[in-house]
C-alpha positions as MATLAB code, in Angstrom:
seq = 'XXXXXXXXXXXXXXXXXXXXXXXXXXXXXXXXXXXXXXXXXXXXXXXXXXXXXXXXXXXXXXXXXXXXXXXXXXXXXXXXXXXXXXXXXXXXXXXXXXXXXXXXXXXXXXXX';
ca = [
       0.000    0.000    0.000;
       1.003    3.618   -0.463;
      -0.275    7.121    0.153;
      -0.408    8.821   -3.242;
      -2.082   12.246   -3.313;
      -3.725   13.239   -6.597;
      -2.989   16.915   -7.145;
      -4.820   17.794  -10.353;
      -8.226   17.470  -11.987;
      -9.587   14.149  -13.215;
      -7.928   12.899  -16.422;
      -4.738   14.907  -15.747;
      -2.073   12.586  -14.317;
      -0.332   14.332  -11.428;
       0.234   13.046   -7.910;
       2.596   13.142   -4.937;
       3.753    9.865   -3.401;
       4.312   10.319    0.327;
       7.384    8.161    0.976;
       8.061    9.180    4.582;
       6.895   11.625    7.194;
       7.667   12.866   10.669;
       5.034   11.633   13.132;
       3.812   14.373   15.465;
       0.541   13.148   17.031;
      -0.925    9.733   17.789;
       2.510    8.169   18.143;
       1.446    5.561   20.714;
      -1.290    4.301   18.364;
       1.191    4.234   15.461;
       3.633    2.197   17.574;
       0.873   -0.303   18.315;
      -0.186   -0.583   14.669;
       3.412   -0.892   13.457;
       4.473   -3.113   16.381;
       7.603   -1.087   17.020;
       8.870    1.239   19.714;
      11.364    2.954   17.391;
       9.939    6.341   16.252;
      12.144    6.408   13.119;
      10.523    3.163   11.888;
       6.936    4.366   12.243;
       6.609    6.231    8.939;
       9.886    5.663    7.064;
       8.366    4.197    3.920;
       5.089    4.162    1.955;
       3.810    0.876    3.417;
       4.840    1.876    6.949;
       2.836    5.101    6.648;
      -0.224    3.118    5.603;
       0.187    0.739    8.548;
       0.759    3.573   11.027;
      -2.358    5.450    9.869;
      -4.443    2.314    9.107;
      -4.768    3.374    5.461;
      -6.049    0.655    3.140;
      -7.763    0.345   -0.246;
     -11.077    1.462    1.217;
      -9.545    4.957    1.341;
      -8.944    5.064   -2.415;
     -10.493    8.190   -3.900;
     -11.445    9.928   -0.642;
     -11.294   13.698   -0.541;
      -8.380   14.969    1.504;
      -9.826   18.482    1.747;
     -12.911   17.683    3.840;
     -12.685   17.283    7.610;
     -15.585   14.809    7.272;
     -13.316   12.460    5.330;
     -11.637    9.532    7.153;
      -8.297   11.023    6.047;
      -7.779   14.742    5.525;
      -5.013   17.305    5.378;
      -5.205   20.364    7.567;
      -2.924   23.310    7.979;
      -0.614   22.840   10.923;
       1.625   25.119   12.873;
       4.219   27.013   10.901;
       7.618   25.359   11.134;
      10.810   27.397   11.373;
      13.056   24.767    9.820;
      14.289   25.335    6.300;
      12.672   23.201    3.589;
      15.346   21.445    1.517;
      14.637   20.350   -2.078;
      16.801   17.626   -3.658;
      16.694   15.121   -6.473;
      15.041   11.785   -5.777;
      17.081    8.985   -4.197;
      17.890    5.834   -6.175;
      16.370    7.093   -9.426;
      18.619    7.704  -12.417;
      16.037    9.387  -14.638;
      15.102   12.967  -13.807;
      18.080   13.642  -11.519;
      17.866   17.316  -12.505;
      14.353   17.605  -11.020;
      14.102   18.649   -7.393;
      11.077   16.529   -6.473;
      12.139   15.446   -2.968;
      11.597   17.739    0.015;
      12.441   17.499    3.706;
      12.862   19.749    6.722;
      16.476   20.607    7.445;
      17.635   18.953   10.649;
      14.783   16.445   10.875;
      15.906   13.211   12.565;
      13.425   11.312   10.374;
      15.347   11.733    7.101;
      17.082    8.531    6.026;
      19.250    9.988    3.233;
      20.303   13.635    3.150;
];
């Protein structure tokens, strides 16, 4: 499973694959779902994110902009860390495209 966010209108292929994230809330529930005590291993991969958040195929096509949805994105607190943009890891094609982003100094980044 993976968390792939469609970012454009229907029939226009554009999406963002969430490959990792920094857990901030609900960590004890994520640890239980992932059966790990190690915070770094909670959301350090697409399948791990789905396990941590209990995301499955029943969530396919849900709106992420409605708070009534089982999964939604909301604006959080403003972070002071610098956002770093790099090329993707382990991909030879498109190395000139800066499609990978992370917060500078985050302990949850596997490759800097």
